[in-house]
Amino acid sequence: MLIFKIVLIIILLVFNIYFGRSLFFGAPFAVSTPSKIRKMIKLLGIKPGEKMVDLGAGDGRIVMALARAGALAYGYEINPFLAGLAKRKIKKA
């Protein structure tokens, strides 16, 4: 019975940390794989100079892929950690 209570507390704690943080930092971050990004770009059929927006840009990988394809890409992210990471990755690229 004690082990059950401990396991239940751990599960509730993990659930609260994972989903509770979305109240302050937006939805949980999900990584897009390079192959999925290539498929997205191909399906979009981007022409040079088109404007594209990525809402919930995360770490900026889709924004950078859109820019490489010739689009004027803009990314918006509410999570300050991910926004800073995206800025750093874009400056580095």
XYZ file of C-alpha atoms in Angstrom:
93
model
C 0.000 0.000 0.000
C 2.861 2.379 0.803
C 4.557 1.621 -2.522
C 1.284 2.307 -4.346
C 0.994 5.711 -2.650
C 4.609 6.586 -3.487
C 4.160 5.572 -7.139
C 0.907 7.538 -7.350
C 2.585 10.643 -5.896
C 5.457 10.348 -8.396
C 3.030 9.970 -11.314
C 1.013 12.991 -10.183
C 4.194 15.016 -9.697
C 5.496 14.195 -13.189
C 2.068 14.943 -14.697
C 1.937 18.296 -12.874
C 5.465 19.260 -13.914
C 4.891 18.307 -17.569
C 1.417 19.785 -18.025
C 1.420 22.410 -15.267
C 4.324 24.273 -16.827
C 2.247 24.785 -19.978
C 0.144 27.258 -17.979
C 3.158 29.568 -17.853
C 5.210 28.658 -20.925
C 2.682 27.512 -23.539
C 2.189 24.014 -24.905
C 4.808 21.294 -24.444
C 7.671 21.463 -26.940
C 7.604 18.722 -29.606
C 10.583 18.367 -31.936
C 10.023 18.095 -35.699
C 12.407 15.700 -37.385
C 14.468 16.890 -40.382
C 12.624 14.489 -42.716
C 9.235 15.859 -41.631
C 10.461 19.425 -42.081
C 11.660 18.613 -45.624
C 8.227 17.139 -46.418
C 6.478 20.242 -45.035
C 8.662 22.542 -47.125
C 8.078 20.420 -50.248
C 4.300 20.382 -49.740
C 4.218 24.154 -49.218
C 5.775 24.807 -52.620
C 7.475 27.968 -51.389
C 8.331 30.643 -53.913
C 11.154 33.114 -53.183
C 9.924 36.154 -51.259
C 6.758 34.576 -49.847
C 6.015 35.425 -46.226
C 5.642 32.543 -43.789
C 4.857 32.543 -40.065
C 5.504 29.765 -37.558
C 3.329 30.160 -34.456
C 4.920 28.324 -31.569
C 8.275 28.299 -33.330
C 10.052 26.340 -30.603
C 13.782 26.248 -31.238
C 13.457 27.836 -34.706
C 14.294 24.846 -36.890
C 11.212 25.278 -39.120
C 11.790 29.032 -39.410
C 15.371 28.384 -40.542
C 14.220 25.751 -43.052
C 11.636 28.170 -44.470
C 14.289 30.871 -44.814
C 16.654 28.439 -46.576
C 13.828 27.651 -49.019
C 13.621 31.352 -49.915
C 10.687 32.523 -47.792
C 10.646 35.554 -45.527
C 10.168 33.537 -42.342
C 8.945 34.810 -38.987
C 8.675 32.751 -35.822
C 6.714 33.519 -32.673
C 7.369 31.687 -29.403
C 5.942 32.376 -25.942
C 8.476 30.245 -24.018
C 11.406 32.546 -23.197
C 13.897 29.668 -23.015
C 12.972 28.366 -26.476
C 12.839 31.891 -27.936
C 16.386 32.544 -26.701
C 17.551 29.183 -28.051
C 16.009 29.966 -31.452
C 17.662 33.395 -31.598
C 21.033 31.888 -30.775
C 20.646 29.113 -33.389
C 19.540 31.602 -36.073
C 22.474 33.942 -35.369
C 24.851 30.967 -35.484
C 23.418 29.800 -38.825
